[in-house]
Short mmCIF file of C-alpha atoms and ligand atoms in Angstrom, two decimals:
data_model
loop_
_atom_site.label_atom_id
_atom_site.label_comp_id
_atom_site.label_asym_id
_atom_site.label_seq_id
_atom_site.Cartn_x
_atom_site.Cartn_y
_atom_site.Cartn_z
CA MET A 171 146.60 177.34 62.16
CA LYS A 172 149.81 175.35 61.13
CA ASN A 173 152.40 176.30 58.44
CA PHE A 174 151.45 174.71 55.19
CA ASN A 175 152.26 174.61 51.43
CA PHE A 176 149.36 174.71 49.13
CA TYR A 177 149.97 173.22 45.80
CA ALA A 178 147.25 172.79 43.32
CA PRO A 179 148.72 173.22 39.89
CA THR A 180 145.96 171.75 37.75
CA LYS A 181 144.71 174.23 35.10
CA ILE A 182 140.88 174.37 35.22
CA LEU A 183 139.15 175.06 32.06
CA PHE A 184 135.56 175.71 33.45
CA GLY A 185 132.41 176.21 31.47
CA LYS A 186 130.49 175.30 28.18
CA ASN A 187 132.61 174.07 25.25
CA ARG A 188 135.91 174.38 27.08
CA ILE A 189 136.66 170.86 25.56
CA ASN A 190 137.54 172.77 22.46
CA ASP A 191 140.75 173.86 23.99
CA ILE A 192 142.24 170.37 24.87
CA GLY A 193 144.27 169.99 21.65
CA LYS A 194 146.50 173.01 22.46
CA GLU A 195 146.61 171.95 26.11
CA ILE A 196 147.90 168.38 25.37
CA LEU A 197 150.46 169.62 23.07
CA GLN A 198 152.13 171.62 25.83
CA SER A 199 152.94 168.36 27.67
CA GLY A 200 152.77 165.41 25.24
CA LYS A 201 152.74 164.23 21.62
CA ARG A 202 151.12 160.84 21.61
CA VAL A 203 148.02 160.14 23.68
CA LEU A 204 146.32 157.17 25.39
CA PHE A 205 142.61 158.18 25.27
CA ALA A 206 140.99 156.48 28.26
CA TYR A 207 137.34 156.14 28.95
CA GLY A 208 134.55 154.05 30.59
CA SER A 209 131.83 151.66 29.52
CA GLY A 210 129.85 153.65 27.06
CA SER A 211 128.25 156.80 28.54
CA ILE A 212 130.63 159.15 26.35
CA LYS A 213 129.67 157.30 23.32
CA LYS A 214 125.94 157.66 24.09
CA SER A 215 126.28 161.46 24.89
CA GLY A 216 128.39 162.28 21.79
CA LEU A 217 131.37 163.25 23.84
CA TYR A 218 133.44 160.49 22.35
CA ASP A 219 132.97 161.75 18.78
CA LYS A 220 133.87 165.18 19.78
CA VAL A 221 137.17 164.14 21.48
CA VAL A 222 138.16 162.09 18.52
CA SER A 223 137.38 165.09 16.20
CA ILE A 224 139.49 167.41 18.22
CA LEU A 225 142.51 164.93 18.50
CA ASN A 226 142.32 164.47 14.86
CA GLN A 227 142.07 168.18 13.93
CA SER A 228 145.11 168.82 16.29
CA ASN A 229 147.12 165.99 14.41
CA ILE A 230 147.59 164.23 17.75
CA PRO A 231 147.96 160.54 17.42
CA PHE A 232 146.17 158.39 19.94
CA VAL A 233 145.41 154.86 21.17
CA GLU A 234 142.08 154.02 23.03
CA LEU A 235 141.70 152.26 26.35
CA SER A 236 138.11 151.71 26.70
CA GLY A 237 135.78 149.82 29.24
CA ILE A 238 137.17 151.13 32.47
CA GLN A 239 134.77 150.13 34.94
CA PRO A 240 133.34 151.84 38.12
CA ASN A 241 135.71 150.82 40.93
CA PRO A 242 138.59 150.63 38.33
CA ARG A 243 140.29 147.38 38.22
CA MET A 244 144.01 146.53 38.08
CA SER A 245 143.31 144.61 34.91
CA SER A 246 142.58 148.04 33.17
CA VAL A 247 145.62 149.61 34.80
CA ARG A 248 148.02 146.85 33.42
CA GLU A 249 146.35 146.94 30.04
CA GLY A 250 146.91 150.84 29.89
CA VAL A 251 150.53 150.45 30.97
CA ARG A 252 151.05 147.92 28.25
CA LEU A 253 149.43 150.17 25.54
CA CYS A 254 151.42 153.12 26.55
CA ARG A 255 154.77 151.18 26.48
CA ASP A 256 154.02 149.26 23.23
CA ASN A 257 152.98 152.61 21.38
CA ASN A 258 155.31 155.08 23.02
CA LEU A 259 152.60 157.10 24.44
CA ASP A 260 153.61 160.18 26.47
CA PHE A 261 150.21 161.66 27.69
CA ILE A 262 147.00 160.27 29.02
CA LEU A 263 143.76 162.03 28.22
CA ALA A 264 141.00 160.75 30.66
CA VAL A 265 137.39 161.33 29.78
CA GLY A 266 134.89 160.28 32.37
CA GLY A 267 134.29 160.03 36.10
CA GLY A 268 136.50 159.29 38.90
CA SER A 269 137.10 155.76 37.95
CA VAL A 270 138.54 156.65 34.48
CA ILE A 271 140.67 159.44 35.90
CA ASP A 272 141.98 157.22 38.73
CA CYS A 273 142.76 154.36 36.44
CA SER A 274 144.75 156.77 34.12
CA LYS A 275 146.74 158.08 37.13
CA ALA A 276 147.69 154.57 38.08
CA ILE A 277 148.70 153.99 34.31
CA ALA A 278 150.66 157.11 34.42
CA ALA A 279 152.63 156.01 37.37
CA GLY A 280 152.98 152.47 36.19
CA VAL A 281 154.50 153.24 32.78
CA SER A 282 158.03 153.88 34.10
CA TYR A 283 157.86 151.37 37.03
CA HIS A 284 159.50 148.02 36.55
CA GLY A 285 157.08 146.08 38.77
CA ASP A 286 153.29 145.89 39.05
CA ALA A 287 151.35 149.09 39.66
CA TRP A 288 149.50 147.38 42.62
CA ASP A 289 152.76 147.86 44.58
CA PHE A 290 151.98 151.45 44.74
CA MET A 291 148.72 150.73 46.60
CA MET A 292 150.51 148.31 48.91
CA ARG A 293 153.02 150.98 49.81
CA LYS A 294 155.87 148.84 48.39
CA ALA A 295 156.78 151.33 45.68
CA LYS A 296 157.46 155.06 45.31
CA ILE A 297 155.59 157.01 42.47
CA GLU A 298 158.33 158.35 40.35
CA THR A 299 158.18 160.32 36.97
CA PRO A 300 154.59 159.63 35.95
CA ILE A 301 153.57 160.63 32.38
CA PRO A 302 151.23 163.73 32.41
CA ILE A 303 147.57 163.32 32.31
CA GLY A 304 144.66 165.59 31.43
CA THR A 305 141.12 165.19 32.16
CA VAL A 306 137.59 166.00 30.79
CA LEU A 307 135.35 165.47 33.90
CA THR A 308 131.78 163.83 33.30
CA LEU A 309 130.70 163.35 36.92
CA SER A 310 130.85 165.69 39.88
CA ALA A 311 132.03 163.61 42.91
CA THR A 312 135.63 162.69 43.55
CA GLY A 313 137.81 165.67 43.20
CA THR A 314 140.24 163.51 41.43
CA GLU A 315 140.31 166.06 38.63
CA MET A 316 142.35 168.36 40.67
CA ASN A 317 144.22 166.17 43.24
CA GLY A 318 146.98 163.64 42.97
CA ASN A 319 145.06 160.56 44.38
CA ALA A 320 143.84 157.39 42.74
CA VAL A 321 141.81 154.46 44.27
CA ILE A 322 142.11 151.07 42.46
CA SER A 323 140.40 147.67 42.95
CA ASN A 324 142.08 144.38 42.72
CA ASP A 325 139.75 141.53 42.10
CA ASP A 326 142.50 138.96 42.79
CA GLU A 327 142.87 140.23 46.35
CA SER A 328 139.19 141.49 46.93
CA ASP A 329 140.79 144.66 47.80
CA LYS A 330 140.48 148.26 46.95
CA ARG A 331 143.21 150.85 48.02
CA ALA A 332 144.43 154.38 47.44
CA MET A 333 147.83 155.78 46.07
CA GLY A 334 148.76 159.45 45.88
CA ASP A 335 151.35 161.80 44.88
CA ASP A 336 151.49 165.57 43.78
CA SER A 337 153.04 164.48 40.63
CA LEU A 338 149.77 162.75 39.55
CA ARG A 339 147.82 166.03 39.73
CA PRO A 340 146.38 166.33 36.18
CA VAL A 341 147.96 169.15 34.17
CA PHE A 342 144.56 170.39 33.09
CA SER A 343 140.93 169.45 33.72
CA VAL A 344 137.92 170.41 31.57
CA LEU A 345 135.03 171.26 33.87
CA ASP A 346 131.99 171.72 31.61
CA PRO A 347 128.80 171.27 33.73
CA THR A 348 126.86 170.41 30.71
CA LEU A 349 128.78 167.14 30.35
CA THR A 350 127.07 166.18 33.60
CA TYR A 351 123.49 166.60 32.54
CA THR A 352 123.30 162.83 31.41
CA VAL A 353 124.47 161.51 34.92
CA ASN A 354 121.54 159.71 36.35
CA GLU A 355 119.75 160.24 39.68
CA TYR A 356 121.58 157.62 41.62
CA GLN A 357 125.12 158.76 40.45
CA THR A 358 124.13 162.36 40.89
CA SER A 359 123.17 161.62 44.60
CA ALA A 360 126.16 159.35 45.22
CA GLY A 361 128.54 162.17 43.85
CA THR A 362 126.74 164.75 46.01
CA VAL A 363 127.38 162.41 49.13
CA ASP A 364 130.95 161.82 48.05
CA ILE A 365 131.62 165.61 47.85
CA MET A 366 130.06 166.18 51.28
CA SER A 367 132.03 163.24 52.70
CA HIS A 368 135.43 164.62 51.58
CA ILE A 369 134.57 167.83 53.49
CA PHE A 370 133.58 165.87 56.60
CA GLU A 371 136.93 163.92 56.41
CA GLN A 372 138.71 167.33 56.64
CA TYR A 373 136.27 169.31 58.79
CA PHE A 374 136.17 166.84 61.71
CA THR A 375 139.54 167.47 63.23
CA ASP A 376 140.85 168.75 66.44
CA ASP A 377 142.69 171.79 64.93
CA GLN A 378 142.20 175.22 66.48
CA GLY A 379 142.30 178.55 64.62
CA THR A 380 141.19 177.44 61.23
CA PHE A 381 138.16 179.57 60.89
CA ILE A 382 138.57 180.18 57.16
CA GLN A 383 139.11 176.49 56.31
CA ASP A 384 135.96 175.65 58.24
CA SER A 385 133.92 178.32 56.73
CA ILE A 386 134.93 177.24 53.16
CA ALA A 387 134.06 173.69 54.23
CA GLU A 388 130.61 174.80 55.55
CA SER A 389 129.94 176.62 52.23
CA ILE A 390 130.70 173.59 50.20
CA LEU A 391 128.38 171.43 52.36
CA LYS A 392 125.61 174.06 51.92
CA THR A 393 126.38 174.13 48.17
CA CYS A 394 125.60 170.38 48.12
CA ILE A 395 122.67 170.54 50.43
CA LYS A 396 121.13 173.49 48.04
CA TYR A 397 121.96 172.07 44.66
CA GLY A 398 121.99 168.29 45.04
CA PRO A 399 118.21 168.07 45.15
CA ILE A 400 117.81 170.70 42.30
CA ALA A 401 120.06 168.54 40.06
CA LEU A 402 118.03 165.51 40.81
CA LYS A 403 114.85 167.38 39.83
CA GLU A 404 116.24 169.25 36.82
CA PRO A 405 119.14 167.30 35.42
CA ASP A 406 120.04 170.08 32.93
CA ASN A 407 119.95 172.91 35.45
CA TYR A 408 123.23 174.61 34.50
CA GLU A 409 123.46 176.56 37.81
CA ALA A 410 123.11 173.45 39.88
CA ARG A 411 125.39 171.32 37.87
CA ALA A 412 127.98 174.16 37.77
CA ASN A 413 127.98 174.54 41.50
CA LEU A 414 128.17 170.93 42.08
CA MET A 415 131.05 170.50 39.69
CA TRP A 416 133.17 173.30 41.20
CA ALA A 417 132.39 171.97 44.73
CA SER A 418 133.68 168.66 43.79
CA SER A 419 137.04 170.05 42.87
CA LEU A 420 137.27 172.34 45.86
CA ALA A 421 136.36 169.74 48.36
CA LEU A 422 139.44 167.70 47.66
CA ASN A 423 142.24 169.59 46.22
CA GLY A 424 143.89 170.36 49.70
CA LEU A 425 142.17 173.71 50.19
CA THR A 426 140.17 172.82 53.34
CA VAL A 427 142.85 170.80 55.16
CA SER A 428 145.63 173.30 54.53
CA GLY A 429 146.82 174.62 57.93
CA LYS A 430 145.37 171.44 59.70
CA LEU A 431 147.48 168.35 60.87
CA ALA A 432 145.59 166.10 58.66
CA GLY A 433 142.09 164.75 57.65
CA ASP A 434 140.44 161.83 59.38
CA TRP A 435 139.76 159.47 56.33
CA ALA A 436 138.62 156.46 58.44
CA THR A 437 135.20 156.35 56.96
CA HIS A 438 136.73 156.35 53.36
CA ASP A 439 139.13 153.45 54.41
CA LEU A 440 135.90 151.60 55.67
CA GLU A 441 134.03 152.25 52.48
CA HIS A 442 136.66 151.15 50.05
CA GLN A 443 136.25 147.76 51.57
CA LEU A 444 132.57 147.78 50.80
CA SER A 445 133.29 148.60 47.30
CA ALA A 446 135.92 145.95 47.06
CA ILE A 447 133.56 143.17 48.29
CA ASN A 448 130.38 143.77 46.17
CA ASP A 449 131.29 146.55 43.90
CA LEU A 450 129.10 149.14 45.75
CA THR A 451 129.08 152.66 44.42
CA HIS A 452 131.41 154.72 46.48
CA GLY A 453 129.02 157.47 47.54
CA ALA A 454 126.19 155.05 48.43
CA GLY A 455 128.73 153.27 50.76
CA LEU A 456 129.63 156.56 52.30
CA ALA A 457 125.92 157.50 52.84
CA ILE A 458 125.44 154.36 54.83
CA LEU A 459 128.77 154.75 56.83
CA PHE A 460 129.08 158.45 57.66
CA PRO A 461 126.12 159.00 59.95
CA ASN A 462 127.23 155.72 61.74
CA TRP A 463 130.87 156.99 62.06
CA MET A 464 129.60 160.45 63.38
CA GLU A 465 127.41 158.72 66.08
CA PHE A 466 130.20 156.35 66.97
CA VAL A 467 132.92 158.99 67.48
CA LEU A 468 130.46 161.51 69.19
CA ASN A 469 131.43 161.98 72.78
CA ASP A 470 132.03 164.92 75.32
CA LYS A 471 135.35 165.76 73.63
CA THR A 472 134.11 165.72 69.93
CA ALA A 473 130.55 167.05 70.45
CA TYR A 474 131.70 170.69 69.98
CA LYS A 475 132.61 170.07 66.31
CA PHE A 476 129.40 168.34 65.25
CA ALA A 477 127.54 171.21 67.14
CA GLN A 478 129.44 173.62 64.99
CA MET A 479 128.39 171.79 61.85
CA ALA A 480 124.79 171.67 63.23
CA ARG A 481 124.57 175.34 63.89
CA ASN A 482 126.55 176.71 60.81
CA VAL A 483 125.31 174.28 58.16
CA TRP A 484 121.97 172.95 59.31
CA ASN A 485 120.74 176.19 61.11
CA ILE A 486 120.09 174.31 64.40
CA ASN A 487 119.55 176.94 67.09
CA GLU A 488 120.58 174.83 70.06
CA SER A 489 122.94 176.00 72.94
CA ASP A 490 123.83 172.62 74.36
CA ASP A 491 126.77 171.13 72.22
CA MET A 492 125.54 167.45 72.62
CA VAL A 493 121.97 168.20 71.80
CA ALA A 494 122.99 170.22 68.83
CA ALA A 495 125.53 167.63 67.67
CA LYS A 496 122.84 164.80 67.67
CA LYS A 497 120.35 166.94 65.75
CA GLY A 498 122.99 167.85 63.13
CA ILE A 499 124.05 164.19 62.64
CA ARG A 500 120.21 163.39 62.30
CA CYS A 501 120.21 166.02 59.59
CA VAL A 502 122.95 164.50 57.74
CA ARG A 503 121.34 161.01 57.90
CA ASP A 504 117.92 162.38 56.69
CA PHE A 505 119.50 164.44 53.86
CA PHE A 506 121.18 161.35 52.48
CA VAL A 507 117.91 159.36 52.55
CA LYS A 508 116.17 162.45 50.79
CA LEU A 509 118.82 161.95 48.11
CA GLY A 510 117.62 158.40 47.80
CA MET A 511 120.76 156.80 49.05
CA PRO A 512 120.69 153.61 51.05
CA SER A 513 120.99 153.78 54.74
CA SER A 514 122.07 150.32 56.05
CA LEU A 515 124.58 147.69 54.77
CA SER A 516 121.87 144.87 54.71
CA GLU A 517 119.96 146.99 52.25
CA VAL A 518 122.87 146.61 49.69
CA GLY A 519 123.43 142.82 50.45
CA PHE A 520 126.04 142.83 53.27
CA LYS A 521 125.89 140.35 56.08
CA ASP A 522 127.49 140.06 59.48
CA GLU A 523 129.95 137.42 58.07
CA HIS A 524 131.70 140.26 55.99
CA VAL A 525 132.44 142.42 59.08
CA ASP A 526 135.67 140.69 60.39
CA VAL A 527 137.38 140.31 56.96
CA MET A 528 136.62 143.98 55.96
CA ALA A 529 137.89 145.29 59.40
CA ASP A 530 140.97 143.37 59.23
CA LYS A 531 141.84 144.91 55.73
CA VAL A 532 140.86 148.33 56.99
CA CYS A 533 143.49 148.10 59.77
CA MET A 534 146.13 146.26 57.74
CA PHE A 535 148.62 149.10 58.43
CA GLY A 536 147.38 149.80 61.87
CA PRO A 537 144.75 152.10 63.44
CA VAL A 538 142.79 154.41 61.13
CA GLY A 539 141.27 157.89 61.60
CA MET A 540 142.51 160.99 63.39
CA PHE A 541 139.57 162.71 65.08
CA LYS A 542 139.27 159.42 66.97
CA ARG A 543 141.70 156.68 66.33
CA LEU A 544 139.87 153.48 65.55
CA ASN A 545 141.33 150.04 66.11
CA VAL A 546 140.10 146.87 64.50
CA ASP A 547 137.24 146.49 67.19
CA ASP A 548 136.05 149.96 66.60
CA VAL A 549 135.92 149.36 62.87
CA LYS A 550 133.96 146.25 63.45
CA ALA A 551 131.52 148.22 65.79
CA ILE A 552 130.93 150.85 63.10
CA TYR A 553 130.10 148.15 60.35
CA GLN A 554 127.89 146.28 62.88
CA ARG A 555 125.81 149.44 63.60
CA ALA A 556 125.53 150.14 59.90
CA LEU A 557 124.20 146.69 59.20
O1 NZQ B 99 131.61 153.94 32.56
P1 NZQ B 99 130.85 155.02 32.02
O2 NZQ B 99 129.97 154.51 30.88
O3 NZQ B 99 131.38 156.30 31.72
O4 NZQ B 99 129.58 155.30 33.06
C1 NZQ B 99 129.81 155.90 34.37
C2 NZQ B 99 129.76 154.78 35.50
O5 NZQ B 99 128.72 153.88 35.12
C3 NZQ B 99 128.75 156.82 34.69
N1 NZQ B 99 128.99 158.24 34.15
C4 NZQ B 99 130.00 158.90 34.39
N2 NZQ B 99 129.84 160.19 33.74
C5 NZQ B 99 128.57 160.14 33.17
C6 NZQ B 99 128.03 158.84 33.45
N3 NZQ B 99 126.74 158.49 33.00
C7 NZQ B 99 126.04 159.34 32.32
N4 NZQ B 99 126.64 160.61 32.02
C8 NZQ B 99 127.80 161.07 32.31
N5 NZQ B 99 128.28 162.23 32.24
O6 NZQ B 99 128.62 156.86 36.06
C9 NZQ B 99 129.15 155.60 36.61
C10 NZQ B 99 130.09 155.88 37.75
O7 NZQ B 99 131.20 156.42 37.37
P2 NZQ B 99 132.54 156.77 38.26
O8 NZQ B 99 133.69 157.12 37.45
O9 NZQ B 99 132.88 155.26 38.86
O10 NZQ B 99 132.04 157.46 39.43
P3 NZQ B 99 132.76 158.47 40.26
O11 NZQ B 99 133.23 159.65 39.61
O12 NZQ B 99 131.95 158.64 41.48
O13 NZQ B 99 134.03 157.77 40.75
C11 NZQ B 99 134.11 156.71 41.80
C12 NZQ B 99 135.47 156.20 42.01
O14 NZQ B 99 136.47 157.32 42.39
C13 NZQ B 99 137.03 156.82 43.67
C14 NZQ B 99 136.01 155.85 44.25
O15 NZQ B 99 136.39 155.04 45.21
C15 NZQ B 99 135.59 155.23 43.04
O16 NZQ B 99 136.35 154.15 42.67
N6 NZQ B 99 137.47 158.05 44.41
C16 NZQ B 99 138.57 158.64 44.00
C17 NZQ B 99 139.09 159.77 44.76
C18 NZQ B 99 140.20 160.41 44.29
N7 NZQ B 99 140.85 159.95 43.27
O17 NZQ B 99 140.64 161.48 44.87
C19 NZQ B 99 138.51 160.07 46.08
C20 NZQ B 99 137.24 159.49 46.24
O18 NZQ B 99 136.92 159.55 47.76
C21 NZQ B 99 136.95 158.14 45.78
O19 NZQ B 99 137.42 157.13 46.70
ZN1 ZN B 100 135.14 159.94 48.35
#
């Protein structure tokens, strides 16, 4: 295990009705709020009215930014930056899923930056002095509620890229599992795949002596395998929604990669280009790509780790590493299908002609991945086998 700093300062307010605390939490970090949300789910569920009433009762002035789309666009980021500057806002309250929260982080970083916030995604600018954000999470998936990352789409460039800095970690996040009861089956499944994928990205590394990290990772995978199908059958099952919600945060707050050199993240890089091209839901893209990545990188050197997952997560009783590894990957593939996720790119409208463009974008800054470095031809090969 390597030396590490573990820094996860977000205050988690977990449980039913914890939203009632946001007034006092906001006032610890800001006075004037940008209230950011998506395309209508919070109005339908009544959450919007609740937030407005709490802000009013707490005498917190606010301006709204609505209509933030899944795969959040730079146009919303620019609009949010303008609203913050024009109205002297010093805090962002993001109420929604990963897209609303990510958009809010990019706005937070963009307010004090003289250029265009897309520069952060293109590695042309450093994130400095963002305004603080707090979140009310409504979808268990990304882990953004407890980390410093944001992923933004740029329609002008047909591109989607990530930015990140510890200063973008929310100061607080409300995790009320009942707020996810209204998430539909498709998004519940995609979210579960996303949580599992974050674990895969940090589990499949060559680090040795990280038994505790791997054991936590395996528990989070087992949590998703147990509770994903229950949440699909019983959308208002509190236990299932609560376990998935906490799994979402723990899977990508730095916990399971601490003490390791780094995560892999190649599959995420490949997926972001799928979402950039046809607005595919992130978790659905991962469901297609991850089993293909696993099969592509499986070899005599990497088999031991896939075999470990097979034995500890999928209960595969097989002594030969390669045989166990293949069975474990099969289980991942079958589980994603059982969740109702697509299993091939052609199923969601991709054609051979997209492969070269996407692969070039994935490798724009050089090879990707850690468990196995992938050059542009490797990336093309994974897309091809996923077609
Ligand atoms: O826009 P609204 O009306 O709110 O509807 C959303 C949206 O249509 C709906 N939804 C959210 N909560 C709901 C609900 N519907 C009913 N009831 C609720 N309680 O669900 C749809 C999808 O929402 P979205 O926020 O896009 O989903 P998710 O949370 O999966 O976020 C996906 C985005 O996060 C990025 C992805 O790339 C994608 O852009 N990621 C962010 C990461 C991070 N910051 O650390 C890591 C991830 O790997 C990921 O890349
Ligand atoms: Zn993800």
